[in-house]
C-alpha cells in the first residue's frame, strides 16, 4: 500500500481534528420524524469488523481537501484509504488497550458548550476516538523516536543559513500631540541616556507604550511603515531622532540597541531543531507503520466503486 506514503502524520491529525470541529459546529437541528428503516450497506470489513456506507459518507462530508485538490466526491478512493487507515489505527489502539482520560473528554465538550456550539449525543464518542488515536500515535510512533545531541549539532551545521537573523532594532518612543511640547522634551534628551528617555516617556508620552517607558519592541526590516523605517533605521545605538510627524502625532525615537545580522547559537535553536527532526521522523515512521498494518490486515472491500490501490 505505497499510496499511503503521501499521508503524513500532520495531515492525518489535521483531518481528525477538523472532523471533530466540523461535527460540533455544524450539527443541524434534527426534526422529530421517524426515519424509514433501511438496511445499512456494508462497504468494507476490516479484520472482521463491518463498516457501512453512512459512516464513510459522514467521513467524506467532514474531512477537508488540501489546497489544489479536486472536490471530495471526486476523490472518493483517496478518502476511502484515509477512512480505512483511521479504522486500522483505532483497532490497534483498542488492541493495545489505550485508554482516554474522561476528564479530557469532558473538558473538550465543556469548552465547546461555553462557545455556544451544539454538542450532539454522539460527540463524546467521537472525541474519545480522536484522543485515543492521538495518544496511540504518540506512544507507538513519537515515543519510539530518539534524537541525540550529535544529530542536532550536525543538522545545525548543515543548515546554518536557516538560523541567521537579520539586523534587529530595539526602539524606544515618546509620542505627543503638540509639536512645541515635543521639541521641548527633545532638547532635554541626550545620546545614550536610556534611563532619562524612559523616564520622560513614562511622564509625558501620550502613546500606548508610555507605561513601559516608551518601549516599542524589537523590529527587523519590513516590519514598520516605510516612513518610520527611514527615520529609525538610520539611527546608531543610543542615538535620538529629531521630532517626527505622523498621523498619530509627533514622535521622538531612540535606538536603544542595534543587533547586526548574525547566526543564532545552537542553544538558541536547539529546541526548534529537535521538534523539526522529530516531526520528520514521525511522518516517515507513521507511513511505514500504516503500510505494515495494511499488509497484515484482513480488508474485504464490498463496494466495487472503491479501491485501496
PDB file of C-alpha atoms in Angstrom:
ATOM      1  CA  UNK A   1       0.000   0.000   0.000  1.00  0.00           C
ATOM      2  CA  UNK A   2       2.588   2.541  -1.065  1.00  0.00           C
ATOM      3  CA  UNK A   3      -0.154   5.077  -1.723  1.00  0.00           C
ATOM      4  CA  UNK A   4      -0.039   5.898   1.956  1.00  0.00           C
ATOM      5  CA  UNK A   5       3.397   7.473   1.586  1.00  0.00           C
ATOM      6  CA  UNK A   6       1.606  10.730   0.797  1.00  0.00           C
ATOM      7  CA  UNK A   7      -0.396  10.659   4.021  1.00  0.00           C
ATOM      8  CA  UNK A   8       1.730  12.416   6.626  1.00  0.00           C
ATOM      9  CA  UNK A   9       1.139  12.465  10.371  1.00  0.00           C
ATOM     10  CA  UNK A  10       0.419  16.196  10.206  1.00  0.00           C
ATOM     11  CA  UNK A  11      -2.343  15.785   7.627  1.00  0.00           C
ATOM     12  CA  UNK A  12      -3.888  12.818   9.411  1.00  0.00           C
ATOM     13  CA  UNK A  13      -4.045  14.601  12.763  1.00  0.00           C
ATOM     14  CA  UNK A  14      -5.453  17.662  10.978  1.00  0.00           C
ATOM     15  CA  UNK A  15      -8.165  15.513   9.449  1.00  0.00           C
ATOM     16  CA  UNK A  16      -9.086  14.052  12.824  1.00  0.00           C
ATOM     17  CA  UNK A  17      -9.218  17.454  14.471  1.00  0.00           C
ATOM     18  CA  UNK A  18     -11.272  19.068  11.715  1.00  0.00           C
ATOM     19  CA  UNK A  19     -13.745  16.209  11.756  1.00  0.00           C
ATOM     20  CA  UNK A  20     -14.355  16.946  15.423  1.00  0.00           C
ATOM     21  CA  UNK A  21     -14.703  20.702  14.955  1.00  0.00           C
ATOM     22  CA  UNK A  22     -16.943  20.421  11.925  1.00  0.00           C
ATOM     23  CA  UNK A  23     -19.168  17.863  13.591  1.00  0.00           C
ATOM     24  CA  UNK A  24     -19.572  20.068  16.639  1.00  0.00           C
ATOM     25  CA  UNK A  25     -20.022  23.415  14.907  1.00  0.00           C
ATOM     26  CA  UNK A  26     -22.235  22.376  12.036  1.00  0.00           C
ATOM     27  CA  UNK A  27     -24.546  19.793  13.573  1.00  0.00           C
ATOM     28  CA  UNK A  28     -28.038  20.557  12.211  1.00  0.00           C
ATOM     29  CA  UNK A  29     -31.182  20.502  14.253  1.00  0.00           C
ATOM     30  CA  UNK A  30     -32.989  17.218  13.777  1.00  0.00           C
ATOM     31  CA  UNK A  31     -36.727  17.088  13.161  1.00  0.00           C
ATOM     32  CA  UNK A  32     -38.771  14.717  15.238  1.00  0.00           C
ATOM     33  CA  UNK A  33     -39.534  12.399  12.325  1.00  0.00           C
ATOM     34  CA  UNK A  34     -39.077   8.661  12.485  1.00  0.00           C
ATOM     35  CA  UNK A  35     -36.670   7.718   9.671  1.00  0.00           C
ATOM     36  CA  UNK A  36     -37.503   4.957   7.241  1.00  0.00           C
ATOM     37  CA  UNK A  37     -35.746   1.782   8.236  1.00  0.00           C
ATOM     38  CA  UNK A  38     -33.167   0.959   5.553  1.00  0.00           C
ATOM     39  CA  UNK A  39     -30.787  -1.951   5.681  1.00  0.00           C
ATOM     40  CA  UNK A  40     -27.289  -0.476   6.188  1.00  0.00           C
ATOM     41  CA  UNK A  41     -24.963  -1.023   3.242  1.00  0.00           C
ATOM     42  CA  UNK A  42     -21.639  -2.546   4.248  1.00  0.00           C
ATOM     43  CA  UNK A  43     -18.776  -1.239   2.106  1.00  0.00           C
ATOM     44  CA  UNK A  44     -15.774  -2.823   3.815  1.00  0.00           C
ATOM     45  CA  UNK A  45     -14.877  -5.284   6.553  1.00  0.00           C
ATOM     46  CA  UNK A  46     -11.616  -4.629   8.380  1.00  0.00           C
ATOM     47  CA  UNK A  47     -10.313  -7.570  10.394  1.00  0.00           C
ATOM     48  CA  UNK A  48     -13.868  -8.850  10.550  1.00  0.00           C
ATOM     49  CA  UNK A  49     -15.379  -5.531  11.675  1.00  0.00           C
ATOM     50  CA  UNK A  50     -18.027  -4.256   9.219  1.00  0.00           C
ATOM     51  CA  UNK A  51     -18.142  -0.580   8.248  1.00  0.00           C
ATOM     52  CA  UNK A  52     -21.055   0.986   6.439  1.00  0.00           C
ATOM     53  CA  UNK A  53     -21.823   3.477   3.703  1.00  0.00           C
ATOM     54  CA  UNK A  54     -23.280   6.066   6.071  1.00  0.00           C
ATOM     55  CA  UNK A  55     -20.085   6.047   8.162  1.00  0.00           C
ATOM     56  CA  UNK A  56     -17.970   6.679   5.075  1.00  0.00           C
ATOM     57  CA  UNK A  57     -20.308   9.407   3.789  1.00  0.00           C
ATOM     58  CA  UNK A  58     -20.070  11.183   7.128  1.00  0.00           C
ATOM     59  CA  UNK A  59     -16.275  10.936   6.922  1.00  0.00           C
ATOM     60  CA  UNK A  60     -16.369  12.409   3.395  1.00  0.00           C
ATOM     61  CA  UNK A  61     -18.573  15.308   4.424  1.00  0.00           C
ATOM     62  CA  UNK A  62     -16.343  16.327   7.308  1.00  0.00           C
ATOM     63  CA  UNK A  63     -12.805  15.826   6.016  1.00  0.00           C
ATOM     64  CA  UNK A  64     -11.334  18.713   4.017  1.00  0.00           C
ATOM     65  CA  UNK A  65      -9.306  18.720   0.829  1.00  0.00           C
ATOM     66  CA  UNK A  66      -5.788  20.039   0.739  1.00  0.00           C
ATOM     67  CA  UNK A  67      -5.274  23.244  -1.313  1.00  0.00           C
ATOM     68  CA  UNK A  68      -5.400  22.475  -5.022  1.00  0.00           C
ATOM     69  CA  UNK A  69      -7.189  19.143  -4.675  1.00  0.00           C
ATOM     70  CA  UNK A  70     -10.385  18.334  -6.502  1.00  0.00           C
ATOM     71  CA  UNK A  71     -13.706  18.251  -4.600  1.00  0.00           C
ATOM     72  CA  UNK A  72     -14.123  15.498  -2.035  1.00  0.00           C
ATOM     73  CA  UNK A  73     -16.622  13.452  -4.055  1.00  0.00           C
ATOM     74  CA  UNK A  74     -14.192  13.061  -6.973  1.00  0.00           C
ATOM     75  CA  UNK A  75     -11.522  11.850  -4.549  1.00  0.00           C
ATOM     76  CA  UNK A  76     -13.530   9.036  -3.010  1.00  0.00           C
ATOM     77  CA  UNK A  77     -10.821   6.406  -3.354  1.00  0.00           C
ATOM     78  CA  UNK A  78      -8.202   8.637  -1.746  1.00  0.00           C
ATOM     79  CA  UNK A  79     -10.595   9.439   1.089  1.00  0.00           C
ATOM     80  CA  UNK A  80     -11.510   5.771   1.368  1.00  0.00           C
ATOM     81  CA  UNK A  81      -7.862   4.937   2.031  1.00  0.00           C
ATOM     82  CA  UNK A  82      -7.789   7.588   4.773  1.00  0.00           C
ATOM     83  CA  UNK A  83     -11.037   6.241   6.206  1.00  0.00           C
ATOM     84  CA  UNK A  84      -9.623   2.710   6.360  1.00  0.00           C
ATOM     85  CA  UNK A  85      -6.376   3.972   7.851  1.00  0.00           C
ATOM     86  CA  UNK A  86      -8.262   5.678  10.666  1.00  0.00           C
ATOM     87  CA  UNK A  87     -10.112   2.462  11.420  1.00  0.00           C
ATOM     88  CA  UNK A  88      -6.903   0.412  11.410  1.00  0.00           C
ATOM     89  CA  UNK A  89      -5.258   2.786  13.854  1.00  0.00           C
ATOM     90  CA  UNK A  90      -8.346   2.770  16.057  1.00  0.00           C
ATOM     91  CA  UNK A  91      -8.331  -1.026  16.137  1.00  0.00           C
ATOM     92  CA  UNK A  92      -4.653  -1.049  17.057  1.00  0.00           C
ATOM     93  CA  UNK A  93      -5.272   1.475  19.826  1.00  0.00           C
ATOM     94  CA  UNK A  94      -8.039  -0.726  21.186  1.00  0.00           C
ATOM     95  CA  UNK A  95      -5.843  -3.835  20.896  1.00  0.00           C
ATOM     96  CA  UNK A  96      -3.115  -2.092  22.900  1.00  0.00           C
ATOM     97  CA  UNK A  97      -5.802  -1.090  25.430  1.00  0.00           C
ATOM     98  CA  UNK A  98      -5.123   2.610  25.051  1.00  0.00           C
ATOM     99  CA  UNK A  99      -7.400   4.498  27.418  1.00  0.00           C
ATOM    100  CA  UNK A 100      -8.613   8.069  27.379  1.00  0.00           C
ATOM    101  CA  UNK A 101      -8.938  10.266  30.433  1.00  0.00           C
ATOM    102  CA  UNK A 102     -12.640  11.081  30.689  1.00  0.00           C
ATOM    103  CA  UNK A 103     -11.721  14.409  32.254  1.00  0.00           C
ATOM    104  CA  UNK A 104     -10.161  15.409  28.914  1.00  0.00           C
ATOM    105  CA  UNK A 105     -13.328  14.425  27.079  1.00  0.00           C
ATOM    106  CA  UNK A 106     -15.499  16.450  29.458  1.00  0.00           C
ATOM    107  CA  UNK A 107     -13.116  19.389  29.223  1.00  0.00           C
ATOM    108  CA  UNK A 108     -13.341  19.440  25.421  1.00  0.00           C
ATOM    109  CA  UNK A 109     -17.116  19.157  25.414  1.00  0.00           C
ATOM    110  CA  UNK A 110     -17.423  21.872  28.072  1.00  0.00           C
ATOM    111  CA  UNK A 111     -15.249  24.250  26.060  1.00  0.00           C
ATOM    112  CA  UNK A 112     -17.498  23.812  23.024  1.00  0.00           C
ATOM    113  CA  UNK A 113     -20.610  24.364  25.118  1.00  0.00           C
ATOM    114  CA  UNK A 114     -19.080  27.545  26.548  1.00  0.00           C
ATOM    115  CA  UNK A 115     -18.562  28.794  22.982  1.00  0.00           C
ATOM    116  CA  UNK A 116     -22.246  28.273  22.261  1.00  0.00           C
ATOM    117  CA  UNK A 117     -21.701  25.328  19.921  1.00  0.00           C
ATOM    118  CA  UNK A 118     -24.098  22.427  19.773  1.00  0.00           C
ATOM    119  CA  UNK A 119     -22.922  19.198  21.348  1.00  0.00           C
ATOM    120  CA  UNK A 120     -24.651  16.176  19.863  1.00  0.00           C
ATOM    121  CA  UNK A 121     -25.193  12.965  21.864  1.00  0.00           C
ATOM    122  CA  UNK A 122     -22.576  11.002  19.899  1.00  0.00           C
ATOM    123  CA  UNK A 123     -19.939  13.731  20.018  1.00  0.00           C
ATOM    124  CA  UNK A 124     -18.444  12.386  23.231  1.00  0.00           C
ATOM    125  CA  UNK A 125     -17.614   9.108  21.493  1.00  0.00           C
ATOM    126  CA  UNK A 126     -16.076  10.982  18.568  1.00  0.00           C
ATOM    127  CA  UNK A 127     -13.870  12.916  20.972  1.00  0.00           C
ATOM    128  CA  UNK A 128     -12.811   9.666  22.636  1.00  0.00           C
ATOM    129  CA  UNK A 129     -11.905   8.178  19.265  1.00  0.00           C
ATOM    130  CA  UNK A 130      -9.815  11.193  18.331  1.00  0.00           C
ATOM    131  CA  UNK A 131      -7.983  11.292  21.652  1.00  0.00           C
ATOM    132  CA  UNK A 132      -7.417   7.540  21.606  1.00  0.00           C
ATOM    133  CA  UNK A 133      -5.794   7.571  18.158  1.00  0.00           C
ATOM    134  CA  UNK A 134      -3.785  10.667  19.016  1.00  0.00           C
ATOM    135  CA  UNK A 135      -2.491   9.065  22.217  1.00  0.00           C
ATOM    136  CA  UNK A 136      -1.725   5.803  20.435  1.00  0.00           C
ATOM    137  CA  UNK A 137       0.338   7.563  17.751  1.00  0.00           C
ATOM    138  CA  UNK A 138       2.206   9.489  20.411  1.00  0.00           C
ATOM    139  CA  UNK A 139       3.043   6.296  22.304  1.00  0.00           C
ATOM    140  CA  UNK A 140       3.808   3.971  19.404  1.00  0.00           C
ATOM    141  CA  UNK A 141       5.436   6.404  16.972  1.00  0.00           C
ATOM    142  CA  UNK A 142       6.703   9.534  18.656  1.00  0.00           C
ATOM    143  CA  UNK A 143       7.587   7.708  21.849  1.00  0.00           C
ATOM    144  CA  UNK A 144       9.999   5.440  19.969  1.00  0.00           C
ATOM    145  CA  UNK A 145      11.944   8.254  18.275  1.00  0.00           C
ATOM    146  CA  UNK A 146      15.310   9.228  19.679  1.00  0.00           C
ATOM    147  CA  UNK A 147      17.168  12.386  18.682  1.00  0.00           C
ATOM    148  CA  UNK A 148      20.681  12.761  20.058  1.00  0.00           C
ATOM    149  CA  UNK A 149      22.658  15.922  20.624  1.00  0.00           C
ATOM    150  CA  UNK A 150      25.188  14.986  17.931  1.00  0.00           C
ATOM    151  CA  UNK A 151      22.421  14.576  15.354  1.00  0.00           C
ATOM    152  CA  UNK A 152      21.054  18.024  16.207  1.00  0.00           C
ATOM    153  CA  UNK A 153      24.547  19.519  16.016  1.00  0.00           C
ATOM    154  CA  UNK A 154      25.066  18.021  12.552  1.00  0.00           C
ATOM    155  CA  UNK A 155      21.748  19.434  11.370  1.00  0.00           C
ATOM    156  CA  UNK A 156      22.654  22.834  12.776  1.00  0.00           C
ATOM    157  CA  UNK A 157      25.977  22.885  10.918  1.00  0.00           C
ATOM    158  CA  UNK A 158      24.474  21.722   7.624  1.00  0.00           C
ATOM    159  CA  UNK A 159      21.590  24.195   7.765  1.00  0.00           C
ATOM    160  CA  UNK A 160      23.324  27.167   9.348  1.00  0.00           C
ATOM    161  CA  UNK A 161      21.755  29.570   6.830  1.00  0.00           C
ATOM    162  CA  UNK A 162      18.314  28.731   8.240  1.00  0.00           C
ATOM    163  CA  UNK A 163      19.326  30.187  11.580  1.00  0.00           C
ATOM    164  CA  UNK A 164      20.707  33.539  10.508  1.00  0.00           C
ATOM    165  CA  UNK A 165      18.800  36.520  11.849  1.00  0.00           C
ATOM    166  CA  UNK A 166      18.589  39.850  10.020  1.00  0.00           C
ATOM    167  CA  UNK A 167      19.522  43.145  11.661  1.00  0.00           C
ATOM    168  CA  UNK A 168      17.346  43.789  14.715  1.00  0.00           C
ATOM    169  CA  UNK A 169      16.489  47.212  16.095  1.00  0.00           C
ATOM    170  CA  UNK A 170      15.249  47.796  19.643  1.00  0.00           C
ATOM    171  CA  UNK A 171      13.365  51.097  19.604  1.00  0.00           C
ATOM    172  CA  UNK A 172      12.009  53.486  22.244  1.00  0.00           C
ATOM    173  CA  UNK A 173       9.416  56.177  21.559  1.00  0.00           C
ATOM    174  CA  UNK A 174       7.844  59.286  23.036  1.00  0.00           C
ATOM    175  CA  UNK A 175       4.604  60.355  21.349  1.00  0.00           C
ATOM    176  CA  UNK A 176       2.914  63.735  21.853  1.00  0.00           C
ATOM    177  CA  UNK A 177       0.038  65.585  20.244  1.00  0.00           C
ATOM    178  CA  UNK A 178       1.701  69.025  20.421  1.00  0.00           C
ATOM    179  CA  UNK A 179       4.809  69.713  18.325  1.00  0.00           C
ATOM    180  CA  UNK A 180       6.103  72.531  20.533  1.00  0.00           C
ATOM    181  CA  UNK A 181       5.947  70.311  23.608  1.00  0.00           C
ATOM    182  CA  UNK A 182       7.681  67.528  21.680  1.00  0.00           C
ATOM    183  CA  UNK A 183      10.523  69.895  20.730  1.00  0.00           C
ATOM    184  CA  UNK A 184      10.929  70.970  24.365  1.00  0.00           C
ATOM    185  CA  UNK A 185      11.228  67.363  25.528  1.00  0.00           C
ATOM    186  CA  UNK A 186      13.611  66.524  22.685  1.00  0.00           C
ATOM    187  CA  UNK A 187      16.021  69.220  23.909  1.00  0.00           C
ATOM    188  CA  UNK A 188      16.204  67.501  27.313  1.00  0.00           C
ATOM    189  CA  UNK A 189      17.255  64.151  25.855  1.00  0.00           C
ATOM    190  CA  UNK A 190      20.865  63.136  25.255  1.00  0.00           C
ATOM    191  CA  UNK A 191      22.711  60.491  23.269  1.00  0.00           C
ATOM    192  CA  UNK A 192      22.896  57.155  25.083  1.00  0.00           C
ATOM    193  CA  UNK A 193      20.884  58.247  28.128  1.00  0.00           C
ATOM    194  CA  UNK A 194      18.321  55.448  28.046  1.00  0.00           C
ATOM    195  CA  UNK A 195      17.234  55.935  31.652  1.00  0.00           C
ATOM    196  CA  UNK A 196      16.211  59.565  31.106  1.00  0.00           C
ATOM    197  CA  UNK A 197      14.435  58.730  27.850  1.00  0.00           C
ATOM    198  CA  UNK A 198      12.350  56.018  29.533  1.00  0.00           C
ATOM    199  CA  UNK A 199      11.578  58.284  32.480  1.00  0.00           C
ATOM    200  CA  UNK A 200      10.403  61.075  30.154  1.00  0.00           C
ATOM    201  CA  UNK A 201       8.310  58.576  28.204  1.00  0.00           C
ATOM    202  CA  UNK A 202       6.548  57.432  31.367  1.00  0.00           C
ATOM    203  CA  UNK A 203       5.918  61.017  32.473  1.00  0.00           C
ATOM    204  CA  UNK A 204       4.960  62.727  29.213  1.00  0.00           C
ATOM    205  CA  UNK A 205       4.327  60.328  26.355  1.00  0.00           C
ATOM    206  CA  UNK A 206       0.720  60.075  25.203  1.00  0.00           C
ATOM    207  CA  UNK A 207       1.307  56.837  23.336  1.00  0.00           C
ATOM    208  CA  UNK A 208       0.248  53.326  24.304  1.00  0.00           C
ATOM    209  CA  UNK A 209       3.841  52.469  25.236  1.00  0.00           C
ATOM    210  CA  UNK A 210       4.150  55.192  27.897  1.00  0.00           C
ATOM    211  CA  UNK A 211       3.813  52.897  30.925  1.00  0.00           C
ATOM    212  CA  UNK A 212       6.542  50.666  29.543  1.00  0.00           C
ATOM    213  CA  UNK A 213       8.992  53.511  29.224  1.00  0.00           C
ATOM    214  CA  UNK A 214       8.200  54.011  25.555  1.00  0.00           C
ATOM    215  CA  UNK A 215       9.448  50.547  24.605  1.00  0.00           C
ATOM    216  CA  UNK A 216       8.179  49.809  21.093  1.00  0.00           C
ATOM    217  CA  UNK A 217       9.943  46.449  20.942  1.00  0.00           C
ATOM    218  CA  UNK A 218      12.396  44.874  18.535  1.00  0.00           C
ATOM    219  CA  UNK A 219      11.961  45.080  14.773  1.00  0.00           C
ATOM    220  CA  UNK A 220      13.525  43.870  11.563  1.00  0.00           C
ATOM    221  CA  UNK A 221      13.444  45.486   8.159  1.00  0.00           C
ATOM    222  CA  UNK A 222       9.961  45.428   6.644  1.00  0.00           C
ATOM    223  CA  UNK A 223       8.065  45.254   9.925  1.00  0.00           C
ATOM    224  CA  UNK A 224       7.449  49.004  10.285  1.00  0.00           C
ATOM    225  CA  UNK A 225       5.870  51.523   7.887  1.00  0.00           C
ATOM    226  CA  UNK A 226       8.407  52.728   5.332  1.00  0.00           C
ATOM    227  CA  UNK A 227       8.365  56.343   6.566  1.00  0.00           C
ATOM    228  CA  UNK A 228       9.129  55.148  10.103  1.00  0.00           C
ATOM    229  CA  UNK A 229      11.963  52.913   8.936  1.00  0.00           C
ATOM    230  CA  UNK A 230      13.615  55.787   7.068  1.00  0.00           C
ATOM    231  CA  UNK A 231      13.855  57.698  10.337  1.00  0.00           C
ATOM    232  CA  UNK A 232      14.558  54.880  12.784  1.00  0.00           C
ATOM    233  CA  UNK A 233      16.930  52.590  10.918  1.00  0.00           C
ATOM    234  CA  UNK A 234      19.447  55.331  10.202  1.00  0.00           C
ATOM    235  CA  UNK A 235      19.995  55.885  13.929  1.00  0.00           C
ATOM    236  CA  UNK A 236      23.013  54.468  15.698  1.00  0.00           C
ATOM    237  CA  UNK A 237      22.708  52.687  19.035  1.00  0.00           C
ATOM    238  CA  UNK A 238      21.939  55.339  21.663  1.00  0.00           C
ATOM    239  CA  UNK A 239      21.060  57.991  19.080  1.00  0.00           C
ATOM    240  CA  UNK A 240      17.832  60.007  19.277  1.00  0.00           C
ATOM    241  CA  UNK A 241      15.823  61.185  16.275  1.00  0.00           C
ATOM    242  CA  UNK A 242      14.541  64.656  15.542  1.00  0.00           C
ATOM    243  CA  UNK A 243      10.831  65.189  16.163  1.00  0.00           C
ATOM    244  CA  UNK A 244       8.985  63.169  13.536  1.00  0.00           C
ATOM    245  CA  UNK A 245       5.396  63.808  12.470  1.00  0.00           C
ATOM    246  CA  UNK A 246       2.876  61.098  11.585  1.00  0.00           C
ATOM    247  CA  UNK A 247      -0.945  60.899  11.582  1.00  0.00           C
ATOM    248  CA  UNK A 248      -0.707  59.733  15.225  1.00  0.00           C
ATOM    249  CA  UNK A 249       1.168  62.830  16.398  1.00  0.00           C
ATOM    250  CA  UNK A 250       4.780  63.852  16.999  1.00  0.00           C
ATOM    251  CA  UNK A 251       7.310  61.118  17.709  1.00  0.00           C
ATOM    252  CA  UNK A 252      10.755  61.062  19.242  1.00  0.00           C
ATOM    253  CA  UNK A 253      12.609  57.796  18.669  1.00  0.00           C
ATOM    254  CA  UNK A 254      15.670  56.370  20.371  1.00  0.00           C
ATOM    255  CA  UNK A 255      17.680  53.415  19.113  1.00  0.00           C
ATOM    256  CA  UNK A 256      18.259  51.553  22.365  1.00  0.00           C
ATOM    257  CA  UNK A 257      20.097  48.672  20.715  1.00  0.00           C
ATOM    258  CA  UNK A 258      21.070  47.554  17.228  1.00  0.00           C
ATOM    259  CA  UNK A 259      21.988  43.900  16.721  1.00  0.00           C
ATOM    260  CA  UNK A 260      23.607  43.262  13.299  1.00  0.00           C
ATOM    261  CA  UNK A 261      22.677  40.237  11.176  1.00  0.00           C
ATOM    262  CA  UNK A 262      24.032  37.187  12.912  1.00  0.00           C
ATOM    263  CA  UNK A 263      23.754  33.423  13.230  1.00  0.00           C
ATOM    264  CA  UNK A 264      21.749  32.173  16.184  1.00  0.00           C
ATOM    265  CA  UNK A 265      23.756  29.997  18.531  1.00  0.00           C
ATOM    266  CA  UNK A 266      22.987  26.300  18.767  1.00  0.00           C
ATOM    267  CA  UNK A 267      21.446  26.537  22.242  1.00  0.00           C
ATOM    268  CA  UNK A 268      19.038  29.209  20.962  1.00  0.00           C
ATOM    269  CA  UNK A 269      17.601  26.933  18.266  1.00  0.00           C
ATOM    270  CA  UNK A 270      18.167  23.506  19.811  1.00  0.00           C
ATOM    271  CA  UNK A 271      14.522  23.016  20.768  1.00  0.00           C
ATOM    272  CA  UNK A 272      13.313  24.035  17.294  1.00  0.00           C
ATOM    273  CA  UNK A 273      15.788  21.629  15.664  1.00  0.00           C
ATOM    274  CA  UNK A 274      14.639  18.826  17.968  1.00  0.00           C
ATOM    275  CA  UNK A 275      10.974  19.356  17.057  1.00  0.00           C
ATOM    276  CA  UNK A 276      11.796  19.533  13.350  1.00  0.00           C
ATOM    277  CA  UNK A 277      13.780  16.294  13.364  1.00  0.00           C
ATOM    278  CA  UNK A 278      11.172  14.506  15.475  1.00  0.00           C
ATOM    279  CA  UNK A 279       8.435  15.680  13.108  1.00  0.00           C
ATOM    280  CA  UNK A 280      10.297  14.413  10.052  1.00  0.00           C
ATOM    281  CA  UNK A 281      10.997  11.005  11.594  1.00  0.00           C
ATOM    282  CA  UNK A 282       7.463  10.834  12.927  1.00  0.00           C
ATOM    283  CA  UNK A 283       5.953  11.213   9.463  1.00  0.00           C
ATOM    284  CA  UNK A 284       8.209   8.549   7.945  1.00  0.00           C
ATOM    285  CA  UNK A 285       7.602   6.171  10.840  1.00  0.00           C
ATOM    286  CA  UNK A 286       3.829   6.610  10.633  1.00  0.00           C
ATOM    287  CA  UNK A 287       3.868   5.895   6.897  1.00  0.00           C
ATOM    288  CA  UNK A 288       5.855   2.706   7.478  1.00  0.00           C
ATOM    289  CA  UNK A 289       3.658   1.661  10.396  1.00  0.00           C
ATOM    290  CA  UNK A 290       0.456   2.161   8.422  1.00  0.00           C
ATOM    291  CA  UNK A 291       1.861   0.232   5.453  1.00  0.00           C
ATOM    292  CA  UNK A 292       2.596  -2.670   7.797  1.00  0.00           C
ATOM    293  CA  UNK A 293      -0.946  -2.514   9.156  1.00  0.00           C
ATOM    294  CA  UNK A 294      -2.370  -2.714   5.645  1.00  0.00           C
ATOM    295  CA  UNK A 295      -0.150  -5.631   4.708  1.00  0.00           C
ATOM    296  CA  UNK A 296      -1.118  -7.654   7.769  1.00  0.00           C
ATOM    297  CA  UNK A 297      -4.800  -6.695   7.976  1.00  0.00           C
ATOM    298  CA  UNK A 298      -7.739  -8.570   6.504  1.00  0.00           C
ATOM    299  CA  UNK A 299      -9.572  -5.973   4.399  1.00  0.00           C
ATOM    300  CA  UNK A 300     -12.579  -7.011   2.300  1.00  0.00           C
ATOM    301  CA  UNK A 301     -13.945  -4.217   0.098  1.00  0.00           C
ATOM    302  CA  UNK A 302     -17.607  -4.809  -0.798  1.00  0.00           C
ATOM    303  CA  UNK A 303     -18.161  -1.626  -2.839  1.00  0.00           C
ATOM    304  CA  UNK A 304     -16.782  -2.014  -6.370  1.00  0.00           C
ATOM    305  CA  UNK A 305     -16.551   1.759  -6.810  1.00  0.00           C
ATOM    306  CA  UNK A 306     -13.957   1.985  -4.047  1.00  0.00           C
ATOM    307  CA  UNK A 307     -10.364   0.853  -4.157  1.00  0.00           C
ATOM    308  CA  UNK A 308      -7.279   0.836  -1.964  1.00  0.00           C
ATOM    309  CA  UNK A 309      -4.874   0.856  -4.919  1.00  0.00           C
TER     310      UNK A 309
END
